[in-house]
Short mmCIF file of C-alpha atoms in Angstrom, two decimals:
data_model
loop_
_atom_site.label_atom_id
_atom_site.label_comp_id
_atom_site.label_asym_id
_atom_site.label_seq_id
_atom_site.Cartn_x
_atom_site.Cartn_y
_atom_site.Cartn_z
CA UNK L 50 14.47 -30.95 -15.71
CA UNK L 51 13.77 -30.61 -19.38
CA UNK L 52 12.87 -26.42 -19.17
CA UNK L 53 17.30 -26.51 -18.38
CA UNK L 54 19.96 -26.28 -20.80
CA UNK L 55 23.19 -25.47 -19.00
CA UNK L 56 25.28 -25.10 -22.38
CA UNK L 57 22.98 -21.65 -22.24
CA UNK L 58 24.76 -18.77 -21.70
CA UNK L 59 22.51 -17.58 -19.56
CA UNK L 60 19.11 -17.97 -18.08
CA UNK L 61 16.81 -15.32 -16.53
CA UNK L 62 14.42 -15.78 -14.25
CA UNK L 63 11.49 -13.68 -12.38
CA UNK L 64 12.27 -14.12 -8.94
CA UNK L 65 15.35 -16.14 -6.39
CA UNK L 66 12.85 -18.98 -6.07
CA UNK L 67 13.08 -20.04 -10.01
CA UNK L 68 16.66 -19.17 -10.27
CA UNK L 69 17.27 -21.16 -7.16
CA UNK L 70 15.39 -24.19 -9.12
CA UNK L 71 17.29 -24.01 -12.01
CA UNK L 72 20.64 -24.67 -10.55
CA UNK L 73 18.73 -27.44 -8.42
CA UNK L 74 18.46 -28.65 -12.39
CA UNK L 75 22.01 -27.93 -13.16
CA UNK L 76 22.04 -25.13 -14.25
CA UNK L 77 25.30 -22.99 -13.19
CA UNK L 78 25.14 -20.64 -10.58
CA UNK L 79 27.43 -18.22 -12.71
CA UNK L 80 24.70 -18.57 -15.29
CA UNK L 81 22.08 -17.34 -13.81
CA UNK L 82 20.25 -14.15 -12.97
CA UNK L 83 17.44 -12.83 -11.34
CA UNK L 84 15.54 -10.57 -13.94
CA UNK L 85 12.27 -9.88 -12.67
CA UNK L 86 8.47 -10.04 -14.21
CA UNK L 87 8.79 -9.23 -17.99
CA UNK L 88 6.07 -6.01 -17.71
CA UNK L 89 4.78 -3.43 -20.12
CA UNK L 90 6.73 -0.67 -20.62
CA UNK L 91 4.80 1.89 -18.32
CA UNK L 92 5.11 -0.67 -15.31
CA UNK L 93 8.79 0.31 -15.10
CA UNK L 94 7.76 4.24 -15.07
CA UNK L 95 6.69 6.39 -12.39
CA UNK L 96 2.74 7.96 -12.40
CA UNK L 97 2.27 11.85 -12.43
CA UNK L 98 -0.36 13.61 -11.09
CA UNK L 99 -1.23 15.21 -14.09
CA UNK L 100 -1.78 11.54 -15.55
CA UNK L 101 -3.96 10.41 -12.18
CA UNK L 102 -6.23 13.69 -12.81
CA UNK L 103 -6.41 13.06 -16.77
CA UNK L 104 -7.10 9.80 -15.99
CA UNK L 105 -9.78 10.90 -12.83
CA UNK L 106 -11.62 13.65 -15.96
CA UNK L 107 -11.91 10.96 -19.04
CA UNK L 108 -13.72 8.00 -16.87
CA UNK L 109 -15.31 10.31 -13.93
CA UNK L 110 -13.48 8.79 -11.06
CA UNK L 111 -13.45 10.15 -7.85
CA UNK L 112 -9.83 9.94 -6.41
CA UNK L 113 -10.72 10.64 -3.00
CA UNK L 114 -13.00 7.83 -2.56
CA UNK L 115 -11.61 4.37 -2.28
CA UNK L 116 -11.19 2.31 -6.03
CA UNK L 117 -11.37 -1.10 -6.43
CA UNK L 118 -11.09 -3.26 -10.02
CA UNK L 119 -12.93 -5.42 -11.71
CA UNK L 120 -10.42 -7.02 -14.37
CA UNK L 121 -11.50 -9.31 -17.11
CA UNK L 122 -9.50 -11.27 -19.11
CA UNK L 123 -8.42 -10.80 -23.15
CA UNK L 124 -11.23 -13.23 -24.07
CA UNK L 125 -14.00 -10.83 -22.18
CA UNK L 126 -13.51 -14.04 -19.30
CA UNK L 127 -15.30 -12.17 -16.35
CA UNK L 128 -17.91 -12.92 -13.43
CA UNK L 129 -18.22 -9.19 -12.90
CA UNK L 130 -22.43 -9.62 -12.73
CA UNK L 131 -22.27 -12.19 -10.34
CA UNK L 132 -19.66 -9.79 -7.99
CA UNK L 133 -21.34 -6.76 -8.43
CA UNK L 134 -24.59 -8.11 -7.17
CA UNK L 135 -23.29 -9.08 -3.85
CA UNK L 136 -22.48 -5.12 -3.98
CA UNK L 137 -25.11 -3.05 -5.22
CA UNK L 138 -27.43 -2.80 -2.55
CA UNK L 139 -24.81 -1.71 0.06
CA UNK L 140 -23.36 1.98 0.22
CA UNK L 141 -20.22 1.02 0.93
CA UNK L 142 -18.21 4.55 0.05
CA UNK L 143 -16.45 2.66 -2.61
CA UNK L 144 -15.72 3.06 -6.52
CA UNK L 145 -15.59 -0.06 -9.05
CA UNK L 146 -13.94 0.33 -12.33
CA UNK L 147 -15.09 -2.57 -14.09
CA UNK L 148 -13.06 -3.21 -17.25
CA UNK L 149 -14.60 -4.71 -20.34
CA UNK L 150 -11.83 -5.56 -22.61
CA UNK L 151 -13.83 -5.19 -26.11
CA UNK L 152 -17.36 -6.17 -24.97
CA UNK L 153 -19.72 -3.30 -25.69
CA UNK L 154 -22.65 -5.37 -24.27
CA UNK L 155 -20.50 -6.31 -20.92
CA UNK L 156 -20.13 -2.18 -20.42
CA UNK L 157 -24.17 -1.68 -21.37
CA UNK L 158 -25.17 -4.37 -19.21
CA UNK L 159 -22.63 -2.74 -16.51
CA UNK L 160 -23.90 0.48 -17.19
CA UNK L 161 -27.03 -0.52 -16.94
CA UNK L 162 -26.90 -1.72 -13.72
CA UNK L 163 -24.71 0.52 -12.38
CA UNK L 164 -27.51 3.30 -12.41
CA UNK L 165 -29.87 0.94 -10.46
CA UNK L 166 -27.04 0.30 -7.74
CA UNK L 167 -25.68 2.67 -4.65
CA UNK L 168 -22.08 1.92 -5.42
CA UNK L 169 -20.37 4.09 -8.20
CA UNK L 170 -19.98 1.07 -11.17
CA UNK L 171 -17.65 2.71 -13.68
CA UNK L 172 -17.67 0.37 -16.81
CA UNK L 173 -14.17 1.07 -18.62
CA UNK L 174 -14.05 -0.63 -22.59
CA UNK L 175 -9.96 -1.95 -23.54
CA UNK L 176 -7.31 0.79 -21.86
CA UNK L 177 -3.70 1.26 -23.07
CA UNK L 178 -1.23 0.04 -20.36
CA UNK L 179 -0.31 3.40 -19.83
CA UNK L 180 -3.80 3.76 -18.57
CA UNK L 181 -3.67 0.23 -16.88
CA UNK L 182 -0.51 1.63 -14.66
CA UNK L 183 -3.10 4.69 -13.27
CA UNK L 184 -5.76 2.84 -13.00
CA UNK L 185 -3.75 0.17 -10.54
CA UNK L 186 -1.89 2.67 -8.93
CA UNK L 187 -5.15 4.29 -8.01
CA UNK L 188 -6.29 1.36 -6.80
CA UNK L 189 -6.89 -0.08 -3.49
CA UNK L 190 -7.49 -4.09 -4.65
CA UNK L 191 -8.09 -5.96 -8.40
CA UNK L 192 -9.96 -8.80 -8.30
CA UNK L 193 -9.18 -11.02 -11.40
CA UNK L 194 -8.24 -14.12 -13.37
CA UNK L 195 -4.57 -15.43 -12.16
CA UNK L 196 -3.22 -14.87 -15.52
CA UNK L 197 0.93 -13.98 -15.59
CA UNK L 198 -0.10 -10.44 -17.11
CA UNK L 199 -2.04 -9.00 -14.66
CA UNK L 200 -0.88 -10.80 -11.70
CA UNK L 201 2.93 -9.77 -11.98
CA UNK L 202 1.45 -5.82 -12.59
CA UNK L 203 -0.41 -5.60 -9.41
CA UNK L 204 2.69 -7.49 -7.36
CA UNK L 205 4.89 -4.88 -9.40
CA UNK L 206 3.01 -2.08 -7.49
CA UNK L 207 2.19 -3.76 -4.34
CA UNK L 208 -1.34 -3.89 -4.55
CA UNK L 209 -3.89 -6.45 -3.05
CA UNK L 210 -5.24 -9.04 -5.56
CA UNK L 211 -8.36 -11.29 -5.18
CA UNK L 212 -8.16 -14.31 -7.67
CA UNK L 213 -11.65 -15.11 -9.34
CA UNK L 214 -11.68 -18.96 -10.44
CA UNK L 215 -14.99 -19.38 -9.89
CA UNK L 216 -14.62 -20.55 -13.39
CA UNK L 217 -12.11 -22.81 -13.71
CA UNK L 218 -8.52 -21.74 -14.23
CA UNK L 219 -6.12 -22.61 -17.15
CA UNK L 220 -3.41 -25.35 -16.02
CA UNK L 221 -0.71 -22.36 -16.43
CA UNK L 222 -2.62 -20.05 -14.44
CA UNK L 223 -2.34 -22.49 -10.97
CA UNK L 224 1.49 -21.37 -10.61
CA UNK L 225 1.05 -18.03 -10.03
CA UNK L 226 -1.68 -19.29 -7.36
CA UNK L 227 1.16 -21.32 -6.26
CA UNK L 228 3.42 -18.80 -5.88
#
């Protein structure tokens, strides 16, 4: 009840469902609008193929063979090793783009590995979210942390997300588990 002020002149929400709880909390109807996920600019723009084949050239991807994504959080907050393993002897026809946010020894140790494996490992360091729009586009499934910023991107393009909290979650992170 307290996250309601109906002297607002407005409130905004993401989806029906919160709007639809806010005027449980009395908030007016009148008031109240469905906005959508707040996203990075790009999200709202369409993908070219010139971008998907820059994209494909700068980290060697191969577009014609399924991608999937290993996302890590802005603290480096990944269990990529640990999923990776369970991949590396099997030659599964698949692609992993494994980002790294700013850990130089995550992408060595990826890179590492990813020689000694029979899937293609491609260990990406921090990408712009111009790049982060490809690179999910591309994709056929992320597998990542349940934070809002990620989460709401992959919904926003529809594709399949695999929530890692096989380290704990943060307390704001079980909502969008939730939802």
């Amino acid at each position: 009840k307290h996250w309601i002020n109906s002297d607002a002149d407005l409130f905004c929400g993401p989806t029906k469902k919160t709007i639809e709880a806010a005027i449980k909390r009395g908030m007016p109807t009148k008031k109240c609008k469905v906005w959508g996920a707040l996203l990075r600019s790009p999200f709202y723009q369409s993908v070219n193929s010139s971008q998907v084949h820059s994209f494909c050239l700068k980290y060697d991807i191969d577009p014609k063979l399924p991608i999937g994504v290993l996302a890590t959080g802005a603290n480096g907050v990944n269990s990529h090793m640990k999923v990776l393993q369970g991949f590396a002897d099997k030659d599964l026809g698949i692609q992993i783009i494994a980002l790294c946010g700013q850990s130089a020894v995550l992408f060595n140790q990826l890179k590492g590995f990813g020689e000694r494996s029979k899937i293609k490992i491609i260990p990406v360091m921090s990408i712009n979210s111009n790049e982060m729009k490809t690179l999910l586009e591309m994709s056929d499934w992320v597998f990542g942390r349940p934070g809002a910023g990620l989460t709401s991107e992959v919904i926003s393009i529809g594709k399949s997300m695999y929530f890692d909290t096989s380290r704990g979650i943060m307390p704001q992170e079980q909502n969008n588990l939730n939802f």
